[in-house]
mmCIF file of C-alpha atoms in Angstrom:
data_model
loop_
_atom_site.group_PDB
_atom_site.id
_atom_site.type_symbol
_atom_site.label_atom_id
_atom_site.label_comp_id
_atom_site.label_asym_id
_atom_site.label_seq_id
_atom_site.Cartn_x
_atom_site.Cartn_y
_atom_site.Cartn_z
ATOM 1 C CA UNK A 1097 230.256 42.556 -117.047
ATOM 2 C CA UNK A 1098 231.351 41.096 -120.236
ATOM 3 C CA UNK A 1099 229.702 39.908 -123.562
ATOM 4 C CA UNK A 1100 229.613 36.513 -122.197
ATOM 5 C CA UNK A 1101 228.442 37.269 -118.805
ATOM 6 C CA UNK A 1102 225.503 39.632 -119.728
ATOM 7 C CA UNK A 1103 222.412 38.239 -119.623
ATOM 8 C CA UNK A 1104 220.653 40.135 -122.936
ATOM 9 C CA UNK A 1105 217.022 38.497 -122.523
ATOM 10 C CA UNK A 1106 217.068 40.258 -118.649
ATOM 11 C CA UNK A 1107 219.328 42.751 -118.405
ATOM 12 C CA UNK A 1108 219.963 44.394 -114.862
ATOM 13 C CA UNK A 1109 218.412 48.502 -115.598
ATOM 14 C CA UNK A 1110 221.267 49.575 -113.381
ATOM 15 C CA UNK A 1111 223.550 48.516 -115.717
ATOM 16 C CA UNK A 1112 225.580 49.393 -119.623
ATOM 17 C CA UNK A 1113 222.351 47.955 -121.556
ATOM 18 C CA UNK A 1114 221.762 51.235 -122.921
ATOM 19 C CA UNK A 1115 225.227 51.863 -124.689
ATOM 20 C CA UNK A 1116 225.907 48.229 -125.411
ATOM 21 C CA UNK A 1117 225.991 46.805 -129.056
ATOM 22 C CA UNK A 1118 222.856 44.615 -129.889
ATOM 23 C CA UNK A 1119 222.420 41.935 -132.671
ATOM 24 C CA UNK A 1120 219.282 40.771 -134.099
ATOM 25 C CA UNK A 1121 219.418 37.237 -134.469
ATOM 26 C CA UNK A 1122 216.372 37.290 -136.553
ATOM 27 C CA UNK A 1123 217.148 40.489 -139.013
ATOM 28 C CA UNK A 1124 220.677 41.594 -138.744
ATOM 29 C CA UNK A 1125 220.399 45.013 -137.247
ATOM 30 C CA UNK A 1126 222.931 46.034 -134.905
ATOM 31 C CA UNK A 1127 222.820 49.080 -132.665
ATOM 32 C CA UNK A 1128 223.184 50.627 -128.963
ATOM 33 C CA UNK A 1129 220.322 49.330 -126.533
ATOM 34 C CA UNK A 1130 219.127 52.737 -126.273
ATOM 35 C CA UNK A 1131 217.739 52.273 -129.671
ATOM 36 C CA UNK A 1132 215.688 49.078 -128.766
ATOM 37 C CA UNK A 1133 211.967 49.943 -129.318
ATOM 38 C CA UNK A 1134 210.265 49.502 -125.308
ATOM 39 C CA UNK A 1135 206.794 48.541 -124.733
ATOM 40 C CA UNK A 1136 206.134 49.608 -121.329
ATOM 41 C CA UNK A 1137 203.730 47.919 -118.781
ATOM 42 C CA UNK A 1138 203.658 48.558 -114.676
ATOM 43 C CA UNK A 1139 206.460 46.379 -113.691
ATOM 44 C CA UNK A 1140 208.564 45.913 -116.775
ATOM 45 C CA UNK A 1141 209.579 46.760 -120.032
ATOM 46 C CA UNK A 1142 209.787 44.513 -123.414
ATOM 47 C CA UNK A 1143 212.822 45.003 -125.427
ATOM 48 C CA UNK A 1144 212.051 44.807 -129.174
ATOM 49 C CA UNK A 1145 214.086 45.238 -132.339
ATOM 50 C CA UNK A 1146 213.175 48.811 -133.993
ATOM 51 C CA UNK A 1147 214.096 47.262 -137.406
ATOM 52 C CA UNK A 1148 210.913 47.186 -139.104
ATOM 53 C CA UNK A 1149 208.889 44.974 -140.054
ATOM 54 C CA UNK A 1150 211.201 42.669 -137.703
ATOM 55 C CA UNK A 1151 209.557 42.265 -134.664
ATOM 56 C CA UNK A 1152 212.177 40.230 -132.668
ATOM 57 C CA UNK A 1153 211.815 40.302 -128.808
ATOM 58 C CA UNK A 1154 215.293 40.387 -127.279
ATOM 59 C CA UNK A 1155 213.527 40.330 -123.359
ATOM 60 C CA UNK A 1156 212.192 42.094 -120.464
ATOM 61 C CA UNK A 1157 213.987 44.981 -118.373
ATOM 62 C CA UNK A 1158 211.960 44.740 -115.138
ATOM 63 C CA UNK A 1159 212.124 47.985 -113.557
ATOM 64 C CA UNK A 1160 214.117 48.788 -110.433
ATOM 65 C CA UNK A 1161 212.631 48.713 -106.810
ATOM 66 C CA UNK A 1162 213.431 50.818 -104.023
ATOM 67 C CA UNK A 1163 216.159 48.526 -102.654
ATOM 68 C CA UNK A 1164 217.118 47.871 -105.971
ATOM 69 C CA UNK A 1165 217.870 51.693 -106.712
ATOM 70 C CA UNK A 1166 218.873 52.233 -103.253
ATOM 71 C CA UNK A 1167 221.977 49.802 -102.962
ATOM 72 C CA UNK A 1168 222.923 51.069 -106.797
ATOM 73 C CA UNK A 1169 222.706 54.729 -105.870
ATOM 74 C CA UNK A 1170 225.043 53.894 -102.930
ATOM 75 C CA UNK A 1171 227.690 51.694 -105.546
ATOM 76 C CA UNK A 1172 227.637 55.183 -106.940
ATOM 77 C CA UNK A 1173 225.217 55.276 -110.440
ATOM 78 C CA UNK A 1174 223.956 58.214 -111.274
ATOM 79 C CA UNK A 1175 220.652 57.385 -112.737
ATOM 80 C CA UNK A 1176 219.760 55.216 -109.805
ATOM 81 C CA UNK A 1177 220.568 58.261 -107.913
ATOM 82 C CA UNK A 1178 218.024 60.545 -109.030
ATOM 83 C CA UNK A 1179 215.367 57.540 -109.011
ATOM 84 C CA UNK A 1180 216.109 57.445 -105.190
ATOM 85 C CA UNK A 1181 215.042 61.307 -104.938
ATOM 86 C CA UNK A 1182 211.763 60.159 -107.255
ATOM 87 C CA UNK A 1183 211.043 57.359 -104.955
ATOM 88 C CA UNK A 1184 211.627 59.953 -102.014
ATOM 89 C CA UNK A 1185 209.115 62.440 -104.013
ATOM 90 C CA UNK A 1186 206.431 59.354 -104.063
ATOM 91 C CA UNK A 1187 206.670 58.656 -100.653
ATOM 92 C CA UNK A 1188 205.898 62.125 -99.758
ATOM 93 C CA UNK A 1189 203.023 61.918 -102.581
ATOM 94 C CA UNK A 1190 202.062 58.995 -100.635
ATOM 95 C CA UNK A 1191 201.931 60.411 -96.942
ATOM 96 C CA UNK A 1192 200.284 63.097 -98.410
ATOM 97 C CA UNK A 1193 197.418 61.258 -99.493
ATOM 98 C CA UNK A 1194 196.620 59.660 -96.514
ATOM 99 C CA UNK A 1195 196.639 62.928 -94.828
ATOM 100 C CA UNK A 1196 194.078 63.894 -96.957
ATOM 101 C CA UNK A 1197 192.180 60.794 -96.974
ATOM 102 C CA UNK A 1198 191.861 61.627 -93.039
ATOM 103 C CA UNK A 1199 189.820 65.091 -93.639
ATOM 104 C CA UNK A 1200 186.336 65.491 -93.426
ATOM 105 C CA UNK A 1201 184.306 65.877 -97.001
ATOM 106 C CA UNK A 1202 181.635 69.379 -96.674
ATOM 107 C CA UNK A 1203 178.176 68.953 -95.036
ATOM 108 C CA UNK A 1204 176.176 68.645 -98.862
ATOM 109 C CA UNK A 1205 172.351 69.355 -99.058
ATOM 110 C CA UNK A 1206 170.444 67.347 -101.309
ATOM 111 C CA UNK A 1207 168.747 64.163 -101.554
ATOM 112 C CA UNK A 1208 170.478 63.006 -104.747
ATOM 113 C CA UNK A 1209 173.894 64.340 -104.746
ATOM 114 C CA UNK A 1210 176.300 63.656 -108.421
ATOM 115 C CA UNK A 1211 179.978 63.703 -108.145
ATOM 116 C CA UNK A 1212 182.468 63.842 -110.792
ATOM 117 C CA UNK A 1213 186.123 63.331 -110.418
ATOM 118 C CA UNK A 1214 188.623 65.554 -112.476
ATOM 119 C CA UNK A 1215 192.492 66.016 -112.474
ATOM 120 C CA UNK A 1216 194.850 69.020 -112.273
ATOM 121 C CA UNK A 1217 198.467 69.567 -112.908
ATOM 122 C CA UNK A 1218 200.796 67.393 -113.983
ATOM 123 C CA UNK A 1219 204.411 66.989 -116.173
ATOM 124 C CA UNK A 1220 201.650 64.848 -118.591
ATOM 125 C CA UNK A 1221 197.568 63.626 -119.152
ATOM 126 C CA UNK A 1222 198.427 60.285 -117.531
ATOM 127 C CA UNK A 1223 200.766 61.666 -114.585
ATOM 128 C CA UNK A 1224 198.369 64.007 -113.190
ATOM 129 C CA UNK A 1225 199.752 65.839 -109.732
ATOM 130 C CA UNK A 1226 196.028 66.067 -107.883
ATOM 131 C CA UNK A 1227 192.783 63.976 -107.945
ATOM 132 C CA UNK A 1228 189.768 66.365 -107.657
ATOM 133 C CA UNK A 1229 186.432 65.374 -106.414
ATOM 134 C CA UNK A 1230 183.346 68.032 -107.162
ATOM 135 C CA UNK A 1231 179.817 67.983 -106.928
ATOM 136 C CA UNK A 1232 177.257 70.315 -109.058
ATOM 137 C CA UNK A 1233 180.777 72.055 -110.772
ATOM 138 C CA UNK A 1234 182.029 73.075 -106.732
ATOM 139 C CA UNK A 1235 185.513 71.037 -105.319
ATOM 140 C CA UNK A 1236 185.054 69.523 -102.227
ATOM 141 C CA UNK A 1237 188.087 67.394 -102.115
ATOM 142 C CA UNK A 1238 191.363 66.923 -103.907
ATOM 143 C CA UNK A 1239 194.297 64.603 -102.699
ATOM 144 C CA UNK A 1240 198.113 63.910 -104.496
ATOM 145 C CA UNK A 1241 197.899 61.950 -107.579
ATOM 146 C CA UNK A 1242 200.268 60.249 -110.165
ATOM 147 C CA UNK A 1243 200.717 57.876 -112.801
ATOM 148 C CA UNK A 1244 198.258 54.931 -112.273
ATOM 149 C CA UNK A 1245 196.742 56.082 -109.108
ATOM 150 C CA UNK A 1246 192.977 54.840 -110.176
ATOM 151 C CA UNK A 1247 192.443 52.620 -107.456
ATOM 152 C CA UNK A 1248 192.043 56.344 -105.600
ATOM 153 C CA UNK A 1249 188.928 56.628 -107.597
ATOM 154 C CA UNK A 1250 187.148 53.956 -105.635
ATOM 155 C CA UNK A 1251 189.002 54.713 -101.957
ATOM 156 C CA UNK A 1252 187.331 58.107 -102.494
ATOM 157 C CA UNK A 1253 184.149 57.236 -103.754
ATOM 158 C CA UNK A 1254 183.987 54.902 -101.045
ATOM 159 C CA UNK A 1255 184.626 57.588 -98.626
ATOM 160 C CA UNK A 1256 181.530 59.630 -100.210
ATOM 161 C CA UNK A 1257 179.080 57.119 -99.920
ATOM 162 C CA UNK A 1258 179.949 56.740 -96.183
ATOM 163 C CA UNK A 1259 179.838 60.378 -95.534
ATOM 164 C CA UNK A 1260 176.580 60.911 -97.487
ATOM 165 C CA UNK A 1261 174.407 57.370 -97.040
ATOM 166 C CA UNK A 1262 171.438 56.725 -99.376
ATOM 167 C CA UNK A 1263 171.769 60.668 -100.787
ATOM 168 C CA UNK A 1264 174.403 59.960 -103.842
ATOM 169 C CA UNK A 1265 172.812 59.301 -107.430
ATOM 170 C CA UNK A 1266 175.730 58.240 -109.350
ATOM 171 C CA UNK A 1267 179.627 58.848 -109.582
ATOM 172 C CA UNK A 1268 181.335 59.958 -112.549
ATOM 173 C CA UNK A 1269 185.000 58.534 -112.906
ATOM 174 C CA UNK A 1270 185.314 61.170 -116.241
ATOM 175 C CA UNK A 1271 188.442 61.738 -117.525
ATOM 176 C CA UNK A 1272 189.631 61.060 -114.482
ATOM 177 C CA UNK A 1273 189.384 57.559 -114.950
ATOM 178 C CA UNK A 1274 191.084 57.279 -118.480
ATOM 179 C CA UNK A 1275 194.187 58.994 -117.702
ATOM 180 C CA UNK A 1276 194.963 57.081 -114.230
ATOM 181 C CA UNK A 1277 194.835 53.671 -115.595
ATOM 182 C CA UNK A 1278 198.176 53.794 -117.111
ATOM 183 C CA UNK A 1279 199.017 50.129 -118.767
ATOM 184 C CA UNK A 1280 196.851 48.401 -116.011
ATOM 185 C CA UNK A 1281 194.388 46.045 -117.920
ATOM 186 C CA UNK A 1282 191.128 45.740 -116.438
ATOM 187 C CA UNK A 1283 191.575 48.208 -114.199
ATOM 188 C CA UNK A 1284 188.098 49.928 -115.895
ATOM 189 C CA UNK A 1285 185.990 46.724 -115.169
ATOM 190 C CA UNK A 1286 187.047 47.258 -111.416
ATOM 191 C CA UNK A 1287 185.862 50.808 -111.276
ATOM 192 C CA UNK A 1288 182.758 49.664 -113.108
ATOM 193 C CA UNK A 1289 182.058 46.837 -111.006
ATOM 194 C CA UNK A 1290 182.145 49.301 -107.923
ATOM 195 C CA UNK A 1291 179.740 51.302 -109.462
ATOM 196 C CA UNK A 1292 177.500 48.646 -110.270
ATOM 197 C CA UNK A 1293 177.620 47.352 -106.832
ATOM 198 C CA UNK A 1294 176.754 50.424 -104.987
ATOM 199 C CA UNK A 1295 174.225 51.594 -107.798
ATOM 200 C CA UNK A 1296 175.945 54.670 -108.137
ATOM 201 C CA UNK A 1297 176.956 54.194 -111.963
ATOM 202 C CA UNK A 1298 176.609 57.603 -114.142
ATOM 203 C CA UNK A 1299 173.267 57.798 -116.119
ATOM 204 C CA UNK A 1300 175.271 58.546 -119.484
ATOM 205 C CA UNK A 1301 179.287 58.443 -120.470
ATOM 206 C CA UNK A 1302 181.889 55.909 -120.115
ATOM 207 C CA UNK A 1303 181.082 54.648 -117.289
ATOM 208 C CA UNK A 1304 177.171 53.842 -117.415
ATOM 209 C CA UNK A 1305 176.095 50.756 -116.704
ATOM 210 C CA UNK A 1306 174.969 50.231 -120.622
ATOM 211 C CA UNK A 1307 177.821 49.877 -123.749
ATOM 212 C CA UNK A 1308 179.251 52.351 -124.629
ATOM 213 C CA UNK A 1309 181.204 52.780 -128.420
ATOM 214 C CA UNK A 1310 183.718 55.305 -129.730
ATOM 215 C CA UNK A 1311 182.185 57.180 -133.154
ATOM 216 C CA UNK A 1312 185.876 55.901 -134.593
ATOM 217 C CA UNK A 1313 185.975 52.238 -133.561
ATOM 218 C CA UNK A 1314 188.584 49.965 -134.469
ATOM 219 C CA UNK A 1315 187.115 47.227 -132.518
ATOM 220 C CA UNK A 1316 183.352 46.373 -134.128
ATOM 221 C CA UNK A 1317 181.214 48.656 -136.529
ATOM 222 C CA UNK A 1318 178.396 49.969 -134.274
ATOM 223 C CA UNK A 1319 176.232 50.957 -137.400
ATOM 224 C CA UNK A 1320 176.450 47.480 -137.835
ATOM 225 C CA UNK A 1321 176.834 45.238 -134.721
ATOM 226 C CA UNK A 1322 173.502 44.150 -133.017
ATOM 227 C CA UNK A 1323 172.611 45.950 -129.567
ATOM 228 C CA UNK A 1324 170.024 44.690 -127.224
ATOM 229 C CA UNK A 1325 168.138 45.558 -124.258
ATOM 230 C CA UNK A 1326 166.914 44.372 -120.950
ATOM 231 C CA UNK A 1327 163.633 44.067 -122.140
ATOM 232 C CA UNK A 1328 164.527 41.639 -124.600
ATOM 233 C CA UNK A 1329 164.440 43.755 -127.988
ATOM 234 C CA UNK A 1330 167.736 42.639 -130.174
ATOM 235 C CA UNK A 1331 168.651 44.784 -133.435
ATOM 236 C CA UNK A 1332 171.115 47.238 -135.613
ATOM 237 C CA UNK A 1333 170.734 50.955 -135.031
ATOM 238 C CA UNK A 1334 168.497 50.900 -138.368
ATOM 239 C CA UNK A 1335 165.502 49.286 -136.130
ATOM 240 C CA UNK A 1336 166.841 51.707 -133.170
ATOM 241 C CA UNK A 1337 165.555 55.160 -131.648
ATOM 242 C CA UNK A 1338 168.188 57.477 -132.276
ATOM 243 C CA UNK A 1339 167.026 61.151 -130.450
ATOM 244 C CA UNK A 1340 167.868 64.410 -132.100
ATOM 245 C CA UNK A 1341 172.118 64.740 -132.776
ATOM 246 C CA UNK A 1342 174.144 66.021 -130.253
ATOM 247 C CA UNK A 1343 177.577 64.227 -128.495
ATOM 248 C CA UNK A 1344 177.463 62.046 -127.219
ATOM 249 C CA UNK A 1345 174.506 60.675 -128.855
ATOM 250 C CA UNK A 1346 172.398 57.681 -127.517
ATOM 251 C CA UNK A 1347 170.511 54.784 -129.048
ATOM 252 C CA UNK A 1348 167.277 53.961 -127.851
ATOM 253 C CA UNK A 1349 165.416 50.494 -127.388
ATOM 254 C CA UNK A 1350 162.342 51.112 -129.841
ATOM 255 C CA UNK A 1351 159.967 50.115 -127.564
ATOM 256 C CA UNK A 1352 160.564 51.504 -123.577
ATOM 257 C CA UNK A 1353 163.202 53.983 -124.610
ATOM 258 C CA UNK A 1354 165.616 52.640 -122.662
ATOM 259 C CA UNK A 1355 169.502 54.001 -123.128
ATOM 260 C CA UNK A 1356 171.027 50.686 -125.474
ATOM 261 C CA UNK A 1357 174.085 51.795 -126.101
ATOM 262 C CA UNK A 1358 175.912 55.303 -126.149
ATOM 263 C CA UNK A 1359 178.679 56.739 -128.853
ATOM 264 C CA UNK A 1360 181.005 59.038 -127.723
ATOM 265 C CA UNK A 1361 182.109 62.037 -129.544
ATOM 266 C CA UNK A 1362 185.785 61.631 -131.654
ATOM 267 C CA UNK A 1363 188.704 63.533 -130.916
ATOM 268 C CA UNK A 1364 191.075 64.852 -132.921
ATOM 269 C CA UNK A 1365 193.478 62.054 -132.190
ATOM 270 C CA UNK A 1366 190.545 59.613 -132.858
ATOM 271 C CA UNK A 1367 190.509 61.403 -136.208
ATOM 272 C CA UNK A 1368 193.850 60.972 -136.951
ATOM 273 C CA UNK A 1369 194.655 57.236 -135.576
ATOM 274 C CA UNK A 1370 192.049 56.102 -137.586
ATOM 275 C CA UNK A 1371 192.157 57.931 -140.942
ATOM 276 C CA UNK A 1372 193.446 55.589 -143.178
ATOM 277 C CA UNK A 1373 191.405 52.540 -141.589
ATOM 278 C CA UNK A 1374 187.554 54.136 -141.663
ATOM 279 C CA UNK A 1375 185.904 55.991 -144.369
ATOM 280 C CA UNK A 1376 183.953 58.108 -141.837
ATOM 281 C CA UNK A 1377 187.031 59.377 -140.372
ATOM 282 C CA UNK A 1378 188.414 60.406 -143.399
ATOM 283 C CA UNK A 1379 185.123 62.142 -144.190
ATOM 284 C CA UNK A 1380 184.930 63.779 -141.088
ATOM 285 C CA UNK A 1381 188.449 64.879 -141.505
ATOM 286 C CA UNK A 1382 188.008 66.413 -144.583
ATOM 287 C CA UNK A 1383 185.046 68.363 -143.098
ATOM 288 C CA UNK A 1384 187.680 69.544 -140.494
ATOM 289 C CA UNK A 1385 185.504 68.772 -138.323
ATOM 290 C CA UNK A 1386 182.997 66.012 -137.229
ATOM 291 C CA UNK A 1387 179.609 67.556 -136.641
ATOM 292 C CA UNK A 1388 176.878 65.708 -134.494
ATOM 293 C CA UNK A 1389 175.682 62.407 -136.423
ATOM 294 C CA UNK A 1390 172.213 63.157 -138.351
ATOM 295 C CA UNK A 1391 171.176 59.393 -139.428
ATOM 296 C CA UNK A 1392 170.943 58.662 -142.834
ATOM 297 C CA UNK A 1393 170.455 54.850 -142.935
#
């Protein structure tokens, strides 16, 4: 495929892109594709110029599909050869799940059963090689996993409250949930939404029914922003209940004691993506470590 021919803005992945010279219309820089800075989402990739502060978008590289990779592998490419084997591995993954999905959850006592959902395994946090179901800290179910497999989180939660009717208090997505979104947007509300629905929603965490606010946000100041609750109050977290420290911690309606809103505890990578953009970050990191918030306003 020549200069002329090749189609920069959609380049076929099967294809020379990566070793090819590229030209910045915008900045100048010129360099091999494989240099091109790639924002990834599910179905596609966005090809960028890595000369800073340029921010040129040369086009998408939608990735291959099965007959995609299939008919390349055949022409002889090597990559699209070992894709073929990962597709192969994913359709095992995927048999393997449904076989699963066909066994019976335990016989649970209890009138007000709590499950949480964990992962194991895995090359990576977000490509996780099981989903793991437990209730009070015991397993009772795992299937195959992978990279944005979240939708598994409400086909199993489903299955629990068919197998146990009336007798589950809430479900608990946990980590679970972050790391099998992947770059889906929205895919949170879903899970939420399911929850809601089936009033099975986690009393505290990430997935309550109420808002919940990381200590480190980037998005709104919570020791500023007004909260409110169902019972009409409105105000900052100076006219708030706030109950003795601990993470997460909780902010209470002043007058039922109702859960308002709920801050969750930093990390150290909260720490560190937001130390030059939030004074209590760089406090905290310069304490080595945060401690659980005492109120001084």
């Amino acid at each position: 495929m020549t200069d002329e021919t090749f189609d920069y803005s959609r380049p076929p992945y099967y294809s020379d892109w990566r070793t090819r010279t590229w030209t910045c219309p915008k900045c100048g820089w010129q360099g091999q594709g494989a240099e091109l800075q790639q924002e990834f989402f599910n179905d596609l990739s966005e090809l960028w110029c890595p000369q800073a502060p340029c921010e040129y978008k040369f086009g998408l590289l939608i990735h291959p599909g099965v007959e995609e990779t299939r008919a390349a592998a055949d022409a002889g490419n090597a990559e699209a050869k070992v894709m073929e084997q990962a597709f192969a591995r994913a359709e095992q993954r995927t048999q393997s799940r449904v076989a699963s999905r066909g066994r019976d959850l335990p016989e649970l006592e209890g009138d007000s059963l709590e499950f949480t959902f964990t992962t194991d395994g895995g090359r990576d946090w977000m490509n996780p090689d099981w989903l793991v179901l437990t209730c009070r800290g015991r397993e009772i179910y795992r299937e195959p996993s992978g990279f944005e497999h979240w939708e598994a989180i409400i086909t199993v939660s489903a299955k629990v409250l068919e197998r146990y009717p009336g007798r589950v208090a809430w479900i608990d997505p946990n980590d679970a949930g972050a790391c099998l979104g992947g770059d889906k947007l929205y895919y949170d509300t879903t899970i939420k939404d399911f929850l809601r629905e089936h009033q099975v929603s986690p009393p505290l965490g990430t997935w309550s029914e109420h808002p919940t606010c990381h200590y480190y946000s980037t998005w709104s100041d919570w020791r500023t922003q007004a909260w409110s609750c169902k019972c009409g109050w409105t105000g900052t977290v100076h006219e708030a209940r706030v109950p003795a420290a601990k993470w997460p911690f909780v902010i209470l309606c002043p007058r039922d004691g109702s859960v308002v809103a709920e801050i969750l505890a930093p990390s150290k990578v909260d720490r560190s993506n937001n130390i030059n953009g939030d004074r209590y970050a760089a406090a905290d990191t310069a304490a080595r470590a945060p401690t659980p918030p005492t109120p001084t306003w």
